[in-house]
């Protein structure tokens, strides 16, 4: 949480370089800075009620007026914040637009460029239930399958019932897991290695590739290419599948 509060102070225009400050002291600095100010703060992706309570301690109730907006995937957290607004899933037309743009890169809005894929794509979208994360994940997977109708049906059948009966965390995990296990083993290893970095950490591309090489994840299997070039290919493949 120290990183969060230091980041919040930075976004408020108050840079803190003192590494000795603990969470309590940083919270006090935020409160002091905002005490007699009108403020509007947006906090993205809160996963834990206790974290929200800690953040709320830093945001004073003052007479100047304030607005706090948070996003979360956990409804219990939303209830604690108060005034919860539940985002609606995408409609079928918007889901199609997102899927086709990610796969084909076209702007034909709601029409599938390949008519023979239209039926199976609608079946897949039904299982994604208008959840953008699920649609984007499946789109990245399908983009590497070409326009093979049988392979698209294979993907459709492999994600089970999906989310068609409402947002279900286990089914969402199944969709994400299918995309993960579809990766070649060398890319899975490189992807898992990213877990050594803290959340939201900015990773330098060249540094990451050299770390992969040092760990032995990059194999010298392409004639005429050095280890760094091969590692860069791994990096680009993961970006294309994201």
PDB file of C-alpha atoms in Angstrom:
ATOM      1  CA  UNK A   1       0.000   0.000   0.000  1.00  0.00           C
ATOM      2  CA  UNK A   2       2.985   2.347   0.396  1.00  0.00           C
ATOM      3  CA  UNK A   3       3.389   2.276  -3.371  1.00  0.00           C
ATOM      4  CA  UNK A   4      -0.296   3.122  -3.849  1.00  0.00           C
ATOM      5  CA  UNK A   5      -0.268   6.112  -1.500  1.00  0.00           C
ATOM      6  CA  UNK A   6       3.006   7.419  -2.939  1.00  0.00           C
ATOM      7  CA  UNK A   7       1.483   7.087  -6.406  1.00  0.00           C
ATOM      8  CA  UNK A   8      -1.666   8.895  -5.255  1.00  0.00           C
ATOM      9  CA  UNK A   9       0.386  11.773  -3.867  1.00  0.00           C
ATOM     10  CA  UNK A  10       2.348  11.926  -7.109  1.00  0.00           C
ATOM     11  CA  UNK A  11      -0.874  12.114  -9.163  1.00  0.00           C
ATOM     12  CA  UNK A  12      -2.040  14.907  -6.867  1.00  0.00           C
ATOM     13  CA  UNK A  13       1.120  16.829  -7.744  1.00  0.00           C
ATOM     14  CA  UNK A  14       3.002  16.106  -4.525  1.00  0.00           C
ATOM     15  CA  UNK A  15       6.101  13.974  -5.100  1.00  0.00           C
ATOM     16  CA  UNK A  16       7.342  12.011  -2.065  1.00  0.00           C
ATOM     17  CA  UNK A  17      10.947  10.840  -2.099  1.00  0.00           C
ATOM     18  CA  UNK A  18      11.288   9.933   1.570  1.00  0.00           C
ATOM     19  CA  UNK A  19      11.577   6.112   1.686  1.00  0.00           C
ATOM     20  CA  UNK A  20      11.293   6.075   5.486  1.00  0.00           C
ATOM     21  CA  UNK A  21       7.604   7.057   5.507  1.00  0.00           C
ATOM     22  CA  UNK A  22       5.275   4.213   6.481  1.00  0.00           C
ATOM     23  CA  UNK A  23       1.649   3.723   5.388  1.00  0.00           C
ATOM     24  CA  UNK A  24       0.234   5.691   8.316  1.00  0.00           C
ATOM     25  CA  UNK A  25       2.435   8.691   7.561  1.00  0.00           C
ATOM     26  CA  UNK A  26       1.574   8.588   3.856  1.00  0.00           C
ATOM     27  CA  UNK A  27      -2.156   8.422   4.672  1.00  0.00           C
ATOM     28  CA  UNK A  28      -1.731  11.465   6.912  1.00  0.00           C
ATOM     29  CA  UNK A  29       0.000  13.341   4.093  1.00  0.00           C
ATOM     30  CA  UNK A  30      -2.829  12.557   1.660  1.00  0.00           C
ATOM     31  CA  UNK A  31      -5.465  13.672   4.200  1.00  0.00           C
ATOM     32  CA  UNK A  32      -3.584  16.864   4.978  1.00  0.00           C
ATOM     33  CA  UNK A  33      -3.190  17.679   1.282  1.00  0.00           C
ATOM     34  CA  UNK A  34      -6.884  17.127   0.493  1.00  0.00           C
ATOM     35  CA  UNK A  35      -8.396  18.470   3.724  1.00  0.00           C
ATOM     36  CA  UNK A  36      -9.504  21.869   2.435  1.00  0.00           C
ATOM     37  CA  UNK A  37      -9.654  21.019  -1.259  1.00  0.00           C
ATOM     38  CA  UNK A  38     -12.414  19.973  -3.601  1.00  0.00           C
ATOM     39  CA  UNK A  39     -11.357  16.698  -5.195  1.00  0.00           C
ATOM     40  CA  UNK A  40     -12.427  14.055  -7.699  1.00  0.00           C
ATOM     41  CA  UNK A  41     -10.527  10.746  -7.490  1.00  0.00           C
ATOM     42  CA  UNK A  42     -10.916   7.568  -9.561  1.00  0.00           C
ATOM     43  CA  UNK A  43      -9.422   4.324  -8.192  1.00  0.00           C
ATOM     44  CA  UNK A  44      -9.345   1.363 -10.542  1.00  0.00           C
ATOM     45  CA  UNK A  45      -9.696  -2.329  -9.678  1.00  0.00           C
ATOM     46  CA  UNK A  46     -10.058  -2.736  -5.906  1.00  0.00           C
ATOM     47  CA  UNK A  47     -10.128  -6.431  -4.976  1.00  0.00           C
ATOM     48  CA  UNK A  48     -10.316  -6.362  -1.199  1.00  0.00           C
ATOM     49  CA  UNK A  49     -12.651  -4.724   1.340  1.00  0.00           C
ATOM     50  CA  UNK A  50      -9.849  -4.121   3.854  1.00  0.00           C
ATOM     51  CA  UNK A  51      -7.808  -2.324   1.190  1.00  0.00           C
ATOM     52  CA  UNK A  52     -10.789  -0.085   0.434  1.00  0.00           C
ATOM     53  CA  UNK A  53     -11.146   0.798   4.138  1.00  0.00           C
ATOM     54  CA  UNK A  54      -7.467   1.747   4.265  1.00  0.00           C
ATOM     55  CA  UNK A  55      -7.795   3.924   1.147  1.00  0.00           C
ATOM     56  CA  UNK A  56     -10.943   5.561   2.516  1.00  0.00           C
ATOM     57  CA  UNK A  57      -9.038   6.620   5.628  1.00  0.00           C
ATOM     58  CA  UNK A  58      -6.823   8.761   3.402  1.00  0.00           C
ATOM     59  CA  UNK A  59      -9.729  10.565   1.710  1.00  0.00           C
ATOM     60  CA  UNK A  60     -11.263  13.176   4.026  1.00  0.00           C
ATOM     61  CA  UNK A  61     -14.917  14.193   4.228  1.00  0.00           C
ATOM     62  CA  UNK A  62     -14.658  17.938   3.819  1.00  0.00           C
ATOM     63  CA  UNK A  63     -17.021  20.854   3.293  1.00  0.00           C
ATOM     64  CA  UNK A  64     -15.529  21.696  -0.109  1.00  0.00           C
ATOM     65  CA  UNK A  65     -17.122  18.684  -1.807  1.00  0.00           C
ATOM     66  CA  UNK A  66     -15.600  15.556  -3.284  1.00  0.00           C
ATOM     67  CA  UNK A  67     -16.301  12.627  -5.607  1.00  0.00           C
ATOM     68  CA  UNK A  68     -14.719   9.169  -5.297  1.00  0.00           C
ATOM     69  CA  UNK A  69     -15.265   6.587  -8.037  1.00  0.00           C
ATOM     70  CA  UNK A  70     -13.894   3.058  -7.761  1.00  0.00           C
ATOM     71  CA  UNK A  71     -14.046   0.036 -10.032  1.00  0.00           C
ATOM     72  CA  UNK A  72     -14.069  -3.543  -8.797  1.00  0.00           C
ATOM     73  CA  UNK A  73     -15.012  -7.020  -9.960  1.00  0.00           C
ATOM     74  CA  UNK A  74     -16.073  -7.986  -6.430  1.00  0.00           C
ATOM     75  CA  UNK A  75     -19.643  -6.952  -5.619  1.00  0.00           C
ATOM     76  CA  UNK A  76     -18.986  -7.110  -1.865  1.00  0.00           C
ATOM     77  CA  UNK A  77     -16.384  -4.374  -2.302  1.00  0.00           C
ATOM     78  CA  UNK A  78     -18.832  -2.295  -4.363  1.00  0.00           C
ATOM     79  CA  UNK A  79     -21.429  -2.569  -1.584  1.00  0.00           C
ATOM     80  CA  UNK A  80     -18.920  -1.288   0.968  1.00  0.00           C
ATOM     81  CA  UNK A  81     -18.120   1.736  -1.188  1.00  0.00           C
ATOM     82  CA  UNK A  82     -21.821   2.539  -1.568  1.00  0.00           C
ATOM     83  CA  UNK A  83     -23.888   3.622  -4.556  1.00  0.00           C
ATOM     84  CA  UNK A  84     -22.863   0.606  -6.621  1.00  0.00           C
ATOM     85  CA  UNK A  85     -23.506   0.717 -10.348  1.00  0.00           C
ATOM     86  CA  UNK A  86     -23.360  -2.690 -11.981  1.00  0.00           C
ATOM     87  CA  UNK A  87     -21.952  -2.501 -15.499  1.00  0.00           C
ATOM     88  CA  UNK A  88     -24.117  -4.156 -18.107  1.00  0.00           C
ATOM     89  CA  UNK A  89     -22.555  -6.708 -20.485  1.00  0.00           C
ATOM     90  CA  UNK A  90     -22.056  -5.821 -24.132  1.00  0.00           C
ATOM     91  CA  UNK A  91     -24.973  -6.442 -26.460  1.00  0.00           C
ATOM     92  CA  UNK A  92     -24.505  -8.962 -29.287  1.00  0.00           C
ATOM     93  CA  UNK A  93     -23.762  -6.286 -31.897  1.00  0.00           C
ATOM     94  CA  UNK A  94     -21.096  -4.643 -29.725  1.00  0.00           C
ATOM     95  CA  UNK A  95     -19.648  -8.071 -28.885  1.00  0.00           C
ATOM     96  CA  UNK A  96     -19.392  -8.880 -32.592  1.00  0.00           C
ATOM     97  CA  UNK A  97     -17.719  -5.566 -33.295  1.00  0.00           C
ATOM     98  CA  UNK A  98     -15.101  -6.181 -30.583  1.00  0.00           C
ATOM     99  CA  UNK A  99     -14.452  -9.775 -31.672  1.00  0.00           C
ATOM    100  CA  UNK A 100     -14.140  -9.040 -35.396  1.00  0.00           C
ATOM    101  CA  UNK A 101     -11.965  -5.996 -34.877  1.00  0.00           C
ATOM    102  CA  UNK A 102      -9.556  -7.970 -32.677  1.00  0.00           C
ATOM    103  CA  UNK A 103      -9.381 -10.908 -35.088  1.00  0.00           C
ATOM    104  CA  UNK A 104      -9.662  -9.358 -38.537  1.00  0.00           C
ATOM    105  CA  UNK A 105      -8.698  -5.761 -37.812  1.00  0.00           C
ATOM    106  CA  UNK A 106     -11.640  -4.549 -39.863  1.00  0.00           C
ATOM    107  CA  UNK A 107     -14.164  -1.792 -39.272  1.00  0.00           C
ATOM    108  CA  UNK A 108     -17.137  -3.601 -40.754  1.00  0.00           C
ATOM    109  CA  UNK A 109     -18.849  -3.215 -37.409  1.00  0.00           C
ATOM    110  CA  UNK A 110     -21.181  -6.151 -36.879  1.00  0.00           C
ATOM    111  CA  UNK A 111     -20.582  -8.303 -39.967  1.00  0.00           C
ATOM    112  CA  UNK A 112     -18.187 -11.248 -39.997  1.00  0.00           C
ATOM    113  CA  UNK A 113     -15.828 -10.951 -43.020  1.00  0.00           C
ATOM    114  CA  UNK A 114     -16.095 -14.730 -43.513  1.00  0.00           C
ATOM    115  CA  UNK A 115     -19.751 -15.775 -43.672  1.00  0.00           C
ATOM    116  CA  UNK A 116     -18.935 -19.429 -42.957  1.00  0.00           C
ATOM    117  CA  UNK A 117     -17.543 -18.340 -39.549  1.00  0.00           C
ATOM    118  CA  UNK A 118     -20.565 -16.221 -38.576  1.00  0.00           C
ATOM    119  CA  UNK A 119     -22.535 -19.018 -36.884  1.00  0.00           C
ATOM    120  CA  UNK A 120     -19.671 -20.389 -34.811  1.00  0.00           C
ATOM    121  CA  UNK A 121     -18.544 -16.887 -33.810  1.00  0.00           C
ATOM    122  CA  UNK A 122     -22.049 -16.158 -32.492  1.00  0.00           C
ATOM    123  CA  UNK A 123     -21.949 -19.396 -30.480  1.00  0.00           C
ATOM    124  CA  UNK A 124     -18.623 -18.355 -28.982  1.00  0.00           C
ATOM    125  CA  UNK A 125     -19.946 -14.881 -28.193  1.00  0.00           C
ATOM    126  CA  UNK A 126     -22.955 -16.388 -26.438  1.00  0.00           C
ATOM    127  CA  UNK A 127     -20.575 -18.223 -24.114  1.00  0.00           C
ATOM    128  CA  UNK A 128     -18.653 -14.986 -23.479  1.00  0.00           C
ATOM    129  CA  UNK A 129     -21.954 -13.352 -22.393  1.00  0.00           C
ATOM    130  CA  UNK A 130     -20.877  -9.834 -23.318  1.00  0.00           C
ATOM    131  CA  UNK A 131     -17.864  -9.813 -20.968  1.00  0.00           C
ATOM    132  CA  UNK A 132     -15.089  -7.833 -22.747  1.00  0.00           C
ATOM    133  CA  UNK A 133     -12.235  -9.708 -21.028  1.00  0.00           C
ATOM    134  CA  UNK A 134     -13.610 -13.061 -22.214  1.00  0.00           C
ATOM    135  CA  UNK A 135     -14.186 -11.772 -25.769  1.00  0.00           C
ATOM    136  CA  UNK A 136     -10.686 -10.287 -26.063  1.00  0.00           C
ATOM    137  CA  UNK A 137      -9.085 -13.456 -24.678  1.00  0.00           C
ATOM    138  CA  UNK A 138     -10.945 -15.706 -27.116  1.00  0.00           C
ATOM    139  CA  UNK A 139     -10.295 -13.288 -30.003  1.00  0.00           C
ATOM    140  CA  UNK A 140      -6.534 -13.466 -29.402  1.00  0.00           C
ATOM    141  CA  UNK A 141      -6.779 -17.249 -29.466  1.00  0.00           C
ATOM    142  CA  UNK A 142      -8.877 -17.395 -32.650  1.00  0.00           C
ATOM    143  CA  UNK A 143      -6.638 -14.905 -34.449  1.00  0.00           C
ATOM    144  CA  UNK A 144      -3.893 -17.539 -34.413  1.00  0.00           C
ATOM    145  CA  UNK A 145      -6.191 -20.277 -35.743  1.00  0.00           C
ATOM    146  CA  UNK A 146      -6.679 -18.701 -39.165  1.00  0.00           C
ATOM    147  CA  UNK A 147     -10.109 -19.001 -40.765  1.00  0.00           C
ATOM    148  CA  UNK A 148     -10.508 -22.706 -40.191  1.00  0.00           C
ATOM    149  CA  UNK A 149     -14.129 -23.361 -39.251  1.00  0.00           C
ATOM    150  CA  UNK A 150     -13.382 -26.713 -37.574  1.00  0.00           C
ATOM    151  CA  UNK A 151     -10.732 -25.158 -35.335  1.00  0.00           C
ATOM    152  CA  UNK A 152     -13.158 -22.428 -34.300  1.00  0.00           C
ATOM    153  CA  UNK A 153     -15.717 -25.082 -33.332  1.00  0.00           C
ATOM    154  CA  UNK A 154     -12.992 -26.868 -31.374  1.00  0.00           C
ATOM    155  CA  UNK A 155     -12.398 -23.686 -29.370  1.00  0.00           C
ATOM    156  CA  UNK A 156     -16.147 -23.204 -28.887  1.00  0.00           C
ATOM    157  CA  UNK A 157     -16.607 -26.725 -27.530  1.00  0.00           C
ATOM    158  CA  UNK A 158     -13.531 -26.511 -25.306  1.00  0.00           C
ATOM    159  CA  UNK A 159     -14.782 -23.588 -23.231  1.00  0.00           C
ATOM    160  CA  UNK A 160     -17.842 -25.490 -22.027  1.00  0.00           C
ATOM    161  CA  UNK A 161     -20.916 -23.528 -20.979  1.00  0.00           C
ATOM    162  CA  UNK A 162     -18.846 -20.371 -20.658  1.00  0.00           C
ATOM    163  CA  UNK A 163     -20.630 -17.425 -19.078  1.00  0.00           C
ATOM    164  CA  UNK A 164     -23.955 -17.717 -20.852  1.00  0.00           C
ATOM    165  CA  UNK A 165     -25.891 -18.187 -17.593  1.00  0.00           C
ATOM    166  CA  UNK A 166     -24.344 -15.168 -15.900  1.00  0.00           C
ATOM    167  CA  UNK A 167     -20.873 -14.109 -14.823  1.00  0.00           C
ATOM    168  CA  UNK A 168     -19.243 -17.107 -13.195  1.00  0.00           C
ATOM    169  CA  UNK A 169     -15.653 -16.763 -11.966  1.00  0.00           C
ATOM    170  CA  UNK A 170     -14.847 -20.453 -12.501  1.00  0.00           C
ATOM    171  CA  UNK A 171     -16.064 -20.377 -16.091  1.00  0.00           C
ATOM    172  CA  UNK A 172     -14.122 -17.179 -16.719  1.00  0.00           C
ATOM    173  CA  UNK A 173     -11.025 -18.945 -15.419  1.00  0.00           C
ATOM    174  CA  UNK A 174     -11.750 -21.812 -17.783  1.00  0.00           C
ATOM    175  CA  UNK A 175     -11.789 -19.443 -20.755  1.00  0.00           C
ATOM    176  CA  UNK A 176      -8.536 -17.801 -19.628  1.00  0.00           C
ATOM    177  CA  UNK A 177      -6.929 -21.168 -18.847  1.00  0.00           C
ATOM    178  CA  UNK A 178      -7.777 -22.505 -22.301  1.00  0.00           C
ATOM    179  CA  UNK A 179      -6.023 -19.521 -23.852  1.00  0.00           C
ATOM    180  CA  UNK A 180      -2.995 -20.092 -21.595  1.00  0.00           C
ATOM    181  CA  UNK A 181      -2.658 -23.810 -22.306  1.00  0.00           C
ATOM    182  CA  UNK A 182      -2.941 -23.147 -26.029  1.00  0.00           C
ATOM    183  CA  UNK A 183       0.428 -21.366 -25.846  1.00  0.00           C
ATOM    184  CA  UNK A 184       3.580 -23.322 -26.793  1.00  0.00           C
ATOM    185  CA  UNK A 185       5.479 -24.511 -23.708  1.00  0.00           C
ATOM    186  CA  UNK A 186       8.341 -22.032 -24.161  1.00  0.00           C
ATOM    187  CA  UNK A 187       5.896 -19.104 -24.217  1.00  0.00           C
ATOM    188  CA  UNK A 188       4.034 -20.401 -21.150  1.00  0.00           C
ATOM    189  CA  UNK A 189       7.316 -20.417 -19.236  1.00  0.00           C
ATOM    190  CA  UNK A 190       8.131 -16.869 -20.316  1.00  0.00           C
ATOM    191  CA  UNK A 191       4.635 -15.674 -19.437  1.00  0.00           C
ATOM    192  CA  UNK A 192       4.719 -17.243 -15.964  1.00  0.00           C
ATOM    193  CA  UNK A 193       8.054 -15.540 -15.311  1.00  0.00           C
ATOM    194  CA  UNK A 194       6.237 -12.185 -15.339  1.00  0.00           C
ATOM    195  CA  UNK A 195       4.825 -13.089 -11.913  1.00  0.00           C
ATOM    196  CA  UNK A 196       8.187 -12.132 -10.338  1.00  0.00           C
ATOM    197  CA  UNK A 197       7.318  -8.479 -10.992  1.00  0.00           C
ATOM    198  CA  UNK A 198       4.874  -6.518  -8.804  1.00  0.00           C
ATOM    199  CA  UNK A 199       1.445  -5.672 -10.220  1.00  0.00           C
ATOM    200  CA  UNK A 200       1.449  -2.606 -12.525  1.00  0.00           C
ATOM    201  CA  UNK A 201       5.257  -2.635 -12.652  1.00  0.00           C
ATOM    202  CA  UNK A 202       6.696  -1.129 -15.843  1.00  0.00           C
ATOM    203  CA  UNK A 203       8.956  -3.796 -17.366  1.00  0.00           C
ATOM    204  CA  UNK A 204      11.688  -2.788 -19.798  1.00  0.00           C
ATOM    205  CA  UNK A 205      11.563  -5.057 -22.848  1.00  0.00           C
ATOM    206  CA  UNK A 206      15.333  -5.487 -23.216  1.00  0.00           C
ATOM    207  CA  UNK A 207      15.737  -6.237 -19.504  1.00  0.00           C
ATOM    208  CA  UNK A 208      12.989  -8.868 -19.560  1.00  0.00           C
ATOM    209  CA  UNK A 209      14.461 -10.629 -22.595  1.00  0.00           C
ATOM    210  CA  UNK A 210      17.917 -10.800 -21.006  1.00  0.00           C
ATOM    211  CA  UNK A 211      16.346 -12.190 -17.815  1.00  0.00           C
ATOM    212  CA  UNK A 212      14.652 -14.910 -19.885  1.00  0.00           C
ATOM    213  CA  UNK A 213      18.009 -15.716 -21.461  1.00  0.00           C
ATOM    214  CA  UNK A 214      19.756 -15.836 -18.063  1.00  0.00           C
ATOM    215  CA  UNK A 215      17.104 -18.265 -16.777  1.00  0.00           C
ATOM    216  CA  UNK A 216      17.612 -20.538 -19.791  1.00  0.00           C
ATOM    217  CA  UNK A 217      14.109 -19.995 -21.192  1.00  0.00           C
ATOM    218  CA  UNK A 218      15.361 -18.936 -24.633  1.00  0.00           C
ATOM    219  CA  UNK A 219      16.633 -21.809 -26.741  1.00  0.00           C
ATOM    220  CA  UNK A 220      19.116 -21.325 -29.601  1.00  0.00           C
ATOM    221  CA  UNK A 221      16.953 -23.136 -32.122  1.00  0.00           C
ATOM    222  CA  UNK A 222      16.855 -20.769 -35.114  1.00  0.00           C
ATOM    223  CA  UNK A 223      19.877 -20.780 -37.377  1.00  0.00           C
ATOM    224  CA  UNK A 224      21.276 -17.333 -38.035  1.00  0.00           C
ATOM    225  CA  UNK A 225      19.597 -15.710 -35.018  1.00  0.00           C
ATOM    226  CA  UNK A 226      21.161 -14.828 -31.693  1.00  0.00           C
ATOM    227  CA  UNK A 227      19.558 -15.530 -28.323  1.00  0.00           C
ATOM    228  CA  UNK A 228      18.356 -11.947 -27.946  1.00  0.00           C
ATOM    229  CA  UNK A 229      16.675 -12.004 -31.368  1.00  0.00           C
ATOM    230  CA  UNK A 230      14.912 -15.258 -30.491  1.00  0.00           C
ATOM    231  CA  UNK A 231      13.859 -13.802 -27.135  1.00  0.00           C
ATOM    232  CA  UNK A 232      12.481 -10.781 -28.961  1.00  0.00           C
ATOM    233  CA  UNK A 233      10.427 -13.148 -31.136  1.00  0.00           C
ATOM    234  CA  UNK A 234       9.040 -14.739 -27.948  1.00  0.00           C
ATOM    235  CA  UNK A 235       8.156 -11.276 -26.633  1.00  0.00           C
ATOM    236  CA  UNK A 236       6.388 -10.265 -29.851  1.00  0.00           C
ATOM    237  CA  UNK A 237       4.448 -13.545 -29.943  1.00  0.00           C
ATOM    238  CA  UNK A 238       3.134 -12.931 -26.426  1.00  0.00           C
ATOM    239  CA  UNK A 239       2.158  -9.366 -27.338  1.00  0.00           C
ATOM    240  CA  UNK A 240       0.286 -10.628 -30.409  1.00  0.00           C
ATOM    241  CA  UNK A 241      -1.599 -13.170 -28.302  1.00  0.00           C
ATOM    242  CA  UNK A 242      -2.514 -10.705 -25.551  1.00  0.00           C
TER     243      UNK A 242
END
